[in-house]
């Protein structure tokens, strides 16, 4: 079966980022061009933002 | 309760491997849930008709996770892990105190109210020892000190930190161990399995490049891990055990927001952590 993907613009380098149709809102992906960590802020339409920086109290 | 609102909510500001797989497992089991982003969450102190009545708290930030759990509980929701468990597991001292209170083996630990007092506490604990931040994970800022001079230098930096909480210092003996520790994942009072985390540096965190390997789960390790999870009140926990050179096993940490990607990869088809969590959530949400 062919995988469905979407494209959105990287907010850091403006390159086109391919997004798997199975992503969920708030999932973190990486821009293949500039390696920025990106957050899926919307799936319909696909929209990306820079992922938040790691904070002091983050962890498992 | 609004009839169209799912009873189950998943609270997480980052959807990582763990959250994504738990959501997929819930969907495979036909369970409806609502995704809640803590970055836009506020709770007015009265019961919220629209809010899910059962919330699985996967928020990555400790303070936001704790206060979100507390606020949602105040609004009438049941939260897993509870706010109390989140409070304990998110703070290394509270975890140590709970383990000690339950009579479980844990490395010699001291909480010093000032960096100067920490230096004195280290004299009692002995060197090498470890200075750890109370909150935070992935081994960040955990510092191994081999002697008094090094400890004094590190504590001088600690004293210069701006946050008053940073001046309360958690120090612990460094247990001589092999290049690995044991992580046991506990879900709903059952130990699902164990893995070794083997690293090239002394901090064997997967986030620091440690490798996950399957480890046969002994009944003794399972019992200790389940007791440790119960001691901190956590329904879901990653319990870190270390074995010293004489084979004595102690509980190092209990993580209430357990990451299980490495564990799942090491376990393969032996266990499905996401599905076990989904099963627990469905049962608790229906209760």
Tab-separated table of C-alpha atoms in Angstrom:
chain	number	residue	atom	x	y	z
A	1	UNK	CA	0.000	0.000	0.000
A	2	UNK	CA	1.301	3.436	-0.845
A	3	UNK	CA	2.032	5.642	2.121
A	4	UNK	CA	0.243	8.987	2.162
A	5	UNK	CA	2.381	11.971	3.057
A	6	UNK	CA	1.880	15.693	3.296
A	7	UNK	CA	4.300	18.562	2.832
A	8	UNK	CA	4.740	21.615	5.020
A	9	UNK	CA	7.314	24.370	5.235
A	10	UNK	CA	10.056	24.237	7.840
A	11	UNK	CA	9.762	27.431	9.938
A	12	UNK	CA	13.546	27.495	10.346
A	13	UNK	CA	14.937	26.974	6.821
A	14	UNK	CA	11.763	27.162	4.687
A	15	UNK	CA	12.510	23.864	3.007
A	16	UNK	CA	9.686	21.461	2.292
A	17	UNK	CA	9.249	18.869	5.036
A	18	UNK	CA	7.483	15.624	4.247
A	19	UNK	CA	5.002	14.618	6.915
A	20	UNK	CA	3.724	11.099	7.353
A	21	UNK	CA	-0.086	10.938	7.385
A	22	UNK	CA	0.058	9.018	10.661
A	23	UNK	CA	1.546	11.884	12.666
A	24	UNK	CA	-0.369	13.288	15.605
A	25	UNK	CA	-0.671	16.837	16.902
A	26	UNK	CA	2.241	17.676	19.256
A	27	UNK	CA	4.450	14.993	17.747
A	28	UNK	CA	8.076	15.982	17.228
A	29	UNK	CA	9.767	15.431	13.861
A	30	UNK	CA	13.046	16.582	12.363
A	31	UNK	CA	13.628	18.750	9.314
A	32	UNK	CA	15.750	16.655	6.952
A	33	UNK	CA	17.504	19.778	5.653
A	34	UNK	CA	18.422	21.864	8.702
A	35	UNK	CA	17.907	19.173	11.394
A	36	UNK	CA	15.686	21.467	13.452
A	37	UNK	CA	13.312	19.750	15.870
A	38	UNK	CA	9.816	20.585	14.704
A	39	UNK	CA	6.450	20.192	16.330
A	40	UNK	CA	3.314	19.237	14.423
A	41	UNK	CA	0.926	21.989	15.495
A	42	UNK	CA	-1.812	21.012	13.080
A	43	UNK	CA	-2.469	18.092	10.755
A	44	UNK	CA	-5.318	19.666	8.797
A	45	UNK	CA	-3.760	21.615	7.233
A	46	UNK	CA	-0.253	20.349	8.053
A	47	UNK	CA	1.550	23.036	10.000
A	48	UNK	CA	4.912	23.033	11.743
A	49	UNK	CA	6.529	25.116	14.476
A	50	UNK	CA	9.943	24.955	16.078
A	51	UNK	CA	9.787	22.471	18.954
A	52	UNK	CA	10.082	23.966	22.439
A	53	UNK	CA	13.523	23.995	24.041
A	54	UNK	CA	14.247	21.407	26.694
A	55	UNK	CA	13.462	22.834	30.122
A	56	UNK	CA	15.208	22.175	33.437
A	57	UNK	CA	12.448	19.999	34.839
A	58	UNK	CA	11.957	17.830	31.755
A	59	UNK	CA	12.689	14.182	31.981
A	60	UNK	CA	11.158	10.825	32.335
B	1	UNK	CA	-20.581	14.097	32.490
B	2	UNK	CA	-21.295	15.115	28.912
B	3	UNK	CA	-22.324	11.992	27.025
B	4	UNK	CA	-20.279	12.881	23.908
B	5	UNK	CA	-17.082	13.590	25.837
B	6	UNK	CA	-14.767	10.621	26.179
B	7	UNK	CA	-14.108	9.716	29.787
B	8	UNK	CA	-10.425	9.301	29.026
B	9	UNK	CA	-8.010	12.159	28.355
B	10	UNK	CA	-4.307	11.967	27.470
B	11	UNK	CA	-2.345	14.948	28.755
B	12	UNK	CA	0.980	15.511	26.970
B	13	UNK	CA	2.696	18.536	25.488
B	14	UNK	CA	5.051	16.353	23.442
B	15	UNK	CA	3.775	13.316	21.630
B	16	UNK	CA	6.794	11.040	21.670
B	17	UNK	CA	7.200	7.366	20.787
B	18	UNK	CA	5.523	6.427	24.067
B	19	UNK	CA	2.439	8.638	23.783
B	20	UNK	CA	1.964	7.805	20.106
B	21	UNK	CA	2.085	4.071	20.782
B	22	UNK	CA	-0.251	4.295	23.771
B	23	UNK	CA	-2.761	6.255	21.658
B	24	UNK	CA	-2.481	3.676	18.862
B	25	UNK	CA	-2.994	0.850	21.383
B	26	UNK	CA	-6.110	2.579	22.730
B	27	UNK	CA	-7.464	2.935	19.190
B	28	UNK	CA	-6.746	-0.737	18.431
B	29	UNK	CA	-8.805	-1.603	21.494
B	30	UNK	CA	-11.609	0.681	20.290
B	31	UNK	CA	-11.239	3.123	23.189
B	32	UNK	CA	-12.120	6.763	22.663
B	33	UNK	CA	-9.903	9.377	24.208
B	34	UNK	CA	-9.335	13.090	24.049
B	35	UNK	CA	-5.883	14.596	23.565
B	36	UNK	CA	-5.237	17.407	26.055
B	37	UNK	CA	-2.359	19.831	25.514
B	38	UNK	CA	-1.189	21.168	28.898
B	39	UNK	CA	0.154	24.300	27.230
B	40	UNK	CA	-3.419	25.494	26.748
B	41	UNK	CA	-4.934	23.884	29.848
B	42	UNK	CA	-6.396	25.788	32.744
B	43	UNK	CA	-8.664	24.496	35.425
B	44	UNK	CA	-11.088	26.652	37.328
B	45	UNK	CA	-11.384	25.071	40.745
B	46	UNK	CA	-14.901	23.651	40.319
B	47	UNK	CA	-15.927	20.444	38.573
B	48	UNK	CA	-15.595	20.761	34.779
B	49	UNK	CA	-18.520	19.202	32.950
B	50	UNK	CA	-16.573	19.018	29.688
B	51	UNK	CA	-13.359	17.656	31.139
B	52	UNK	CA	-12.555	13.948	30.864
B	53	UNK	CA	-13.234	12.211	34.148
B	54	UNK	CA	-10.065	10.135	33.866
B	55	UNK	CA	-6.774	11.654	32.706
B	56	UNK	CA	-3.553	9.870	31.862
B	57	UNK	CA	-0.834	12.381	32.676
B	58	UNK	CA	2.124	12.174	30.295
B	59	UNK	CA	3.270	15.764	30.606
B	60	UNK	CA	7.069	15.868	30.325
B	61	UNK	CA	7.704	18.904	32.556
B	62	UNK	CA	7.624	17.942	36.228
B	63	UNK	CA	6.057	21.087	37.636
B	64	UNK	CA	3.421	21.295	34.910
B	65	UNK	CA	2.669	17.574	35.305
B	66	UNK	CA	2.279	17.884	39.055
B	67	UNK	CA	0.130	21.006	39.060
B	68	UNK	CA	-1.981	19.796	36.129
B	69	UNK	CA	-2.649	16.531	37.987
B	70	UNK	CA	-3.461	18.406	41.167
B	71	UNK	CA	-5.775	20.865	39.421
B	72	UNK	CA	-7.563	18.153	37.458
B	73	UNK	CA	-8.046	16.134	40.637
B	74	UNK	CA	-9.451	19.241	42.334
B	75	UNK	CA	-11.885	19.520	39.427
B	76	UNK	CA	-13.091	15.988	40.038
B	77	UNK	CA	-10.995	13.945	37.610
B	78	UNK	CA	-9.078	10.812	38.450
B	79	UNK	CA	-5.480	11.192	37.285
B	80	UNK	CA	-2.943	8.462	36.647
B	81	UNK	CA	-0.314	8.626	37.995
B	82	UNK	CA	-1.937	10.624	40.784
B	83	UNK	CA	-0.778	14.122	41.666
B	84	UNK	CA	0.695	12.684	44.871
B	85	UNK	CA	2.681	10.061	42.954
B	86	UNK	CA	3.806	12.670	40.423
B	87	UNK	CA	4.970	14.880	43.289
B	88	UNK	CA	7.001	12.034	44.784
B	89	UNK	CA	8.458	10.501	41.624
B	90	UNK	CA	9.382	13.875	40.100
B	91	UNK	CA	11.604	14.752	43.041
B	92	UNK	CA	14.593	12.613	43.956
B	93	UNK	CA	14.423	13.383	47.660
B	94	UNK	CA	10.716	12.596	47.993
B	95	UNK	CA	11.386	9.319	46.165
B	96	UNK	CA	14.283	8.426	48.492
B	97	UNK	CA	12.179	9.284	51.541
B	98	UNK	CA	9.311	7.090	50.298
B	99	UNK	CA	11.665	4.177	49.599
B	100	UNK	CA	13.290	4.515	53.036
B	101	UNK	CA	9.874	4.779	54.684
B	102	UNK	CA	8.829	1.525	53.003
B	103	UNK	CA	12.008	-0.159	54.220
B	104	UNK	CA	13.303	-0.768	50.693
B	105	UNK	CA	17.038	-0.871	49.924
B	106	UNK	CA	18.342	2.354	48.394
B	107	UNK	CA	21.830	3.920	48.334
B	108	UNK	CA	22.901	6.061	51.307
B	109	UNK	CA	21.374	9.464	50.614
B	110	UNK	CA	21.350	12.844	52.332
B	111	UNK	CA	19.383	16.012	51.770
B	112	UNK	CA	21.365	19.061	52.840
B	113	UNK	CA	19.668	22.407	53.337
B	114	UNK	CA	22.717	24.372	52.164
B	115	UNK	CA	25.742	23.623	49.967
B	116	UNK	CA	27.956	23.928	53.088
B	117	UNK	CA	25.856	21.304	54.855
B	118	UNK	CA	26.121	19.123	51.759
B	119	UNK	CA	29.917	19.144	52.082
B	120	UNK	CA	29.578	17.880	55.667
B	121	UNK	CA	27.035	15.251	54.594
B	122	UNK	CA	29.485	14.001	51.972
B	123	UNK	CA	32.082	13.437	54.696
B	124	UNK	CA	29.629	10.993	56.290
B	125	UNK	CA	28.573	9.324	53.052
B	126	UNK	CA	32.130	9.052	51.777
B	127	UNK	CA	33.687	9.404	48.338
B	128	UNK	CA	33.126	8.841	45.498
B	129	UNK	CA	29.627	10.260	45.702
B	130	UNK	CA	27.048	11.904	43.476
B	131	UNK	CA	25.434	15.326	43.644
B	132	UNK	CA	22.065	15.376	41.862
B	133	UNK	CA	19.485	18.056	41.127
B	134	UNK	CA	16.238	17.330	42.974
B	135	UNK	CA	14.197	17.664	39.796
B	136	UNK	CA	15.078	16.788	36.232
B	137	UNK	CA	16.186	13.673	34.496
B	138	UNK	CA	18.135	11.990	31.733
B	139	UNK	CA	21.191	12.293	33.980
B	140	UNK	CA	21.437	16.048	33.405
B	141	UNK	CA	23.683	17.899	35.886
B	142	UNK	CA	24.237	14.712	37.882
B	143	UNK	CA	27.815	15.152	39.073
B	144	UNK	CA	30.197	12.497	40.323
B	145	UNK	CA	32.595	13.840	42.929
B	146	UNK	CA	35.659	11.796	43.772
B	147	UNK	CA	37.029	13.788	46.708
B	148	UNK	CA	36.417	16.733	49.019
B	149	UNK	CA	38.199	19.287	46.843
B	150	UNK	CA	36.084	18.413	43.843
B	151	UNK	CA	32.887	18.414	45.916
B	152	UNK	CA	33.743	21.842	47.357
B	153	UNK	CA	34.252	23.240	43.854
B	154	UNK	CA	30.970	21.790	42.545
B	155	UNK	CA	29.073	23.031	45.613
B	156	UNK	CA	30.528	26.493	45.126
B	157	UNK	CA	28.879	26.529	41.705
B	158	UNK	CA	25.673	25.150	43.242
B	159	UNK	CA	25.676	28.018	45.770
B	160	UNK	CA	25.935	30.507	42.901
B	161	UNK	CA	22.793	29.209	41.178
B	162	UNK	CA	19.908	31.700	41.296
B	163	UNK	CA	17.058	29.388	42.333
B	164	UNK	CA	16.601	28.899	46.107
B	165	UNK	CA	15.582	25.286	45.443
B	166	UNK	CA	19.010	24.637	43.894
B	167	UNK	CA	20.628	25.402	47.251
B	168	UNK	CA	18.940	22.388	48.822
B	169	UNK	CA	21.371	19.663	47.824
B	170	UNK	CA	20.752	15.965	47.263
B	171	UNK	CA	23.846	13.820	47.699
B	172	UNK	CA	24.148	10.083	47.392
B	173	UNK	CA	26.805	7.417	47.679
B	174	UNK	CA	28.094	6.165	44.352
B	175	UNK	CA	27.371	2.456	44.377
B	176	UNK	CA	30.193	0.510	42.718
B	177	UNK	CA	28.415	-1.349	39.959
B	178	UNK	CA	29.027	-2.915	36.618
B	179	UNK	CA	28.661	-0.789	33.486
B	180	UNK	CA	24.938	-1.358	33.548
B	181	UNK	CA	21.809	-0.972	35.614
B	182	UNK	CA	18.460	-2.745	35.509
B	183	UNK	CA	15.249	-1.014	34.451
B	184	UNK	CA	11.995	-2.737	35.384
B	185	UNK	CA	8.723	-1.417	33.967
B	186	UNK	CA	5.766	-1.752	36.313
B	187	UNK	CA	2.187	-1.279	35.093
B	188	UNK	CA	-0.773	-1.670	37.415
B	189	UNK	CA	1.201	-3.522	40.083
B	190	UNK	CA	2.752	-5.997	37.636
B	191	UNK	CA	6.383	-6.008	36.511
B	192	UNK	CA	6.239	-6.357	32.723
B	193	UNK	CA	9.901	-7.159	32.237
B	194	UNK	CA	13.410	-5.908	32.721
B	195	UNK	CA	16.254	-4.585	30.644
B	196	UNK	CA	19.873	-3.792	31.205
B	197	UNK	CA	21.046	-0.340	30.321
B	198	UNK	CA	24.712	-0.557	29.475
B	199	UNK	CA	26.729	2.582	28.872
B	200	UNK	CA	30.286	3.652	28.249
B	201	UNK	CA	30.007	6.379	30.870
B	202	UNK	CA	28.947	6.000	34.496
B	203	UNK	CA	25.503	7.526	33.932
B	204	UNK	CA	23.619	4.684	32.248
B	205	UNK	CA	20.772	6.775	30.841
B	206	UNK	CA	19.502	5.878	27.371
B	207	UNK	CA	19.377	9.643	26.750
B	208	UNK	CA	23.169	9.583	27.293
B	209	UNK	CA	23.730	6.867	24.728
B	210	UNK	CA	23.320	3.777	26.914
B	211	UNK	CA	22.275	0.638	25.076
B	212	UNK	CA	19.180	-1.338	26.076
B	213	UNK	CA	19.435	-5.120	26.330
B	214	UNK	CA	16.865	-7.680	27.395
B	215	UNK	CA	17.368	-8.936	30.929
B	216	UNK	CA	15.504	-11.961	32.286
B	217	UNK	CA	13.286	-10.688	35.089
B	218	UNK	CA	14.003	-12.510	38.320
B	219	UNK	CA	11.172	-12.894	40.861
B	220	UNK	CA	13.271	-10.955	43.405
B	221	UNK	CA	13.771	-8.011	41.029
B	222	UNK	CA	10.101	-8.081	40.073
B	223	UNK	CA	9.022	-8.008	43.707
B	224	UNK	CA	11.431	-5.203	44.561
B	225	UNK	CA	10.296	-3.105	41.580
B	226	UNK	CA	6.597	-3.608	42.331
B	227	UNK	CA	7.226	-2.678	45.987
B	228	UNK	CA	9.151	0.441	44.915
B	229	UNK	CA	6.337	1.548	42.585
B	230	UNK	CA	3.834	0.983	45.404
B	231	UNK	CA	6.018	2.899	47.865
B	232	UNK	CA	5.785	6.035	45.714
B	233	UNK	CA	2.126	5.429	44.840
B	234	UNK	CA	2.754	5.021	41.104
B	235	UNK	CA	0.498	2.832	38.953
B	236	UNK	CA	2.950	3.134	36.068
B	237	UNK	CA	6.660	3.323	36.791
B	238	UNK	CA	10.123	2.641	35.498
B	239	UNK	CA	12.136	1.362	38.436
B	240	UNK	CA	15.926	1.560	38.209
B	241	UNK	CA	17.798	-1.088	40.171
B	242	UNK	CA	21.543	-1.346	40.629
B	243	UNK	CA	23.561	-4.303	41.705
B	244	UNK	CA	26.766	-3.709	43.619
B	245	UNK	CA	29.941	-5.771	43.379
B	246	UNK	CA	28.679	-8.162	46.077
B	247	UNK	CA	25.391	-8.737	44.272
B	248	UNK	CA	23.229	-6.605	46.577
B	249	UNK	CA	20.397	-4.922	44.691
B	250	UNK	CA	19.149	-1.455	45.591
B	251	UNK	CA	16.477	0.825	44.170
B	252	UNK	CA	18.112	3.869	42.620
B	253	UNK	CA	15.137	5.718	41.138
B	254	UNK	CA	11.461	5.384	40.351
B	255	UNK	CA	10.319	7.238	37.249
B	256	UNK	CA	6.661	8.099	37.112
B	257	UNK	CA	6.726	9.271	33.487
B	258	UNK	CA	8.516	6.230	32.184
B	259	UNK	CA	9.989	6.279	28.694
B	260	UNK	CA	9.941	2.791	27.248
B	261	UNK	CA	11.244	2.977	23.714
B	262	UNK	CA	14.544	1.280	24.604
B	263	UNK	CA	12.745	-1.195	26.845
B	264	UNK	CA	10.291	-2.124	24.087
B	265	UNK	CA	13.094	-2.547	21.562
B	266	UNK	CA	15.006	-4.774	24.003
B	267	UNK	CA	11.913	-6.828	24.823
B	268	UNK	CA	10.730	-7.259	21.240
B	269	UNK	CA	7.589	-9.377	21.113
B	270	UNK	CA	7.909	-10.592	24.728
B	271	UNK	CA	5.831	-7.695	25.990
B	272	UNK	CA	3.801	-4.798	24.587
B	273	UNK	CA	4.192	-1.913	27.044
B	274	UNK	CA	1.851	0.466	25.226
B	275	UNK	CA	-0.866	-2.163	25.098
B	276	UNK	CA	-0.460	-3.011	28.787
B	277	UNK	CA	-0.807	0.684	29.634
B	278	UNK	CA	-3.821	1.043	27.308
B	279	UNK	CA	-5.458	-1.962	28.973
B	280	UNK	CA	-4.911	-0.440	32.424
B	281	UNK	CA	-6.270	2.948	31.297
B	282	UNK	CA	-9.413	1.408	29.818
B	283	UNK	CA	-10.064	-0.611	32.970
B	284	UNK	CA	-9.487	2.367	35.279
B	285	UNK	CA	-11.480	4.796	33.139
B	286	UNK	CA	-14.438	2.416	33.190
B	287	UNK	CA	-14.226	1.889	36.951
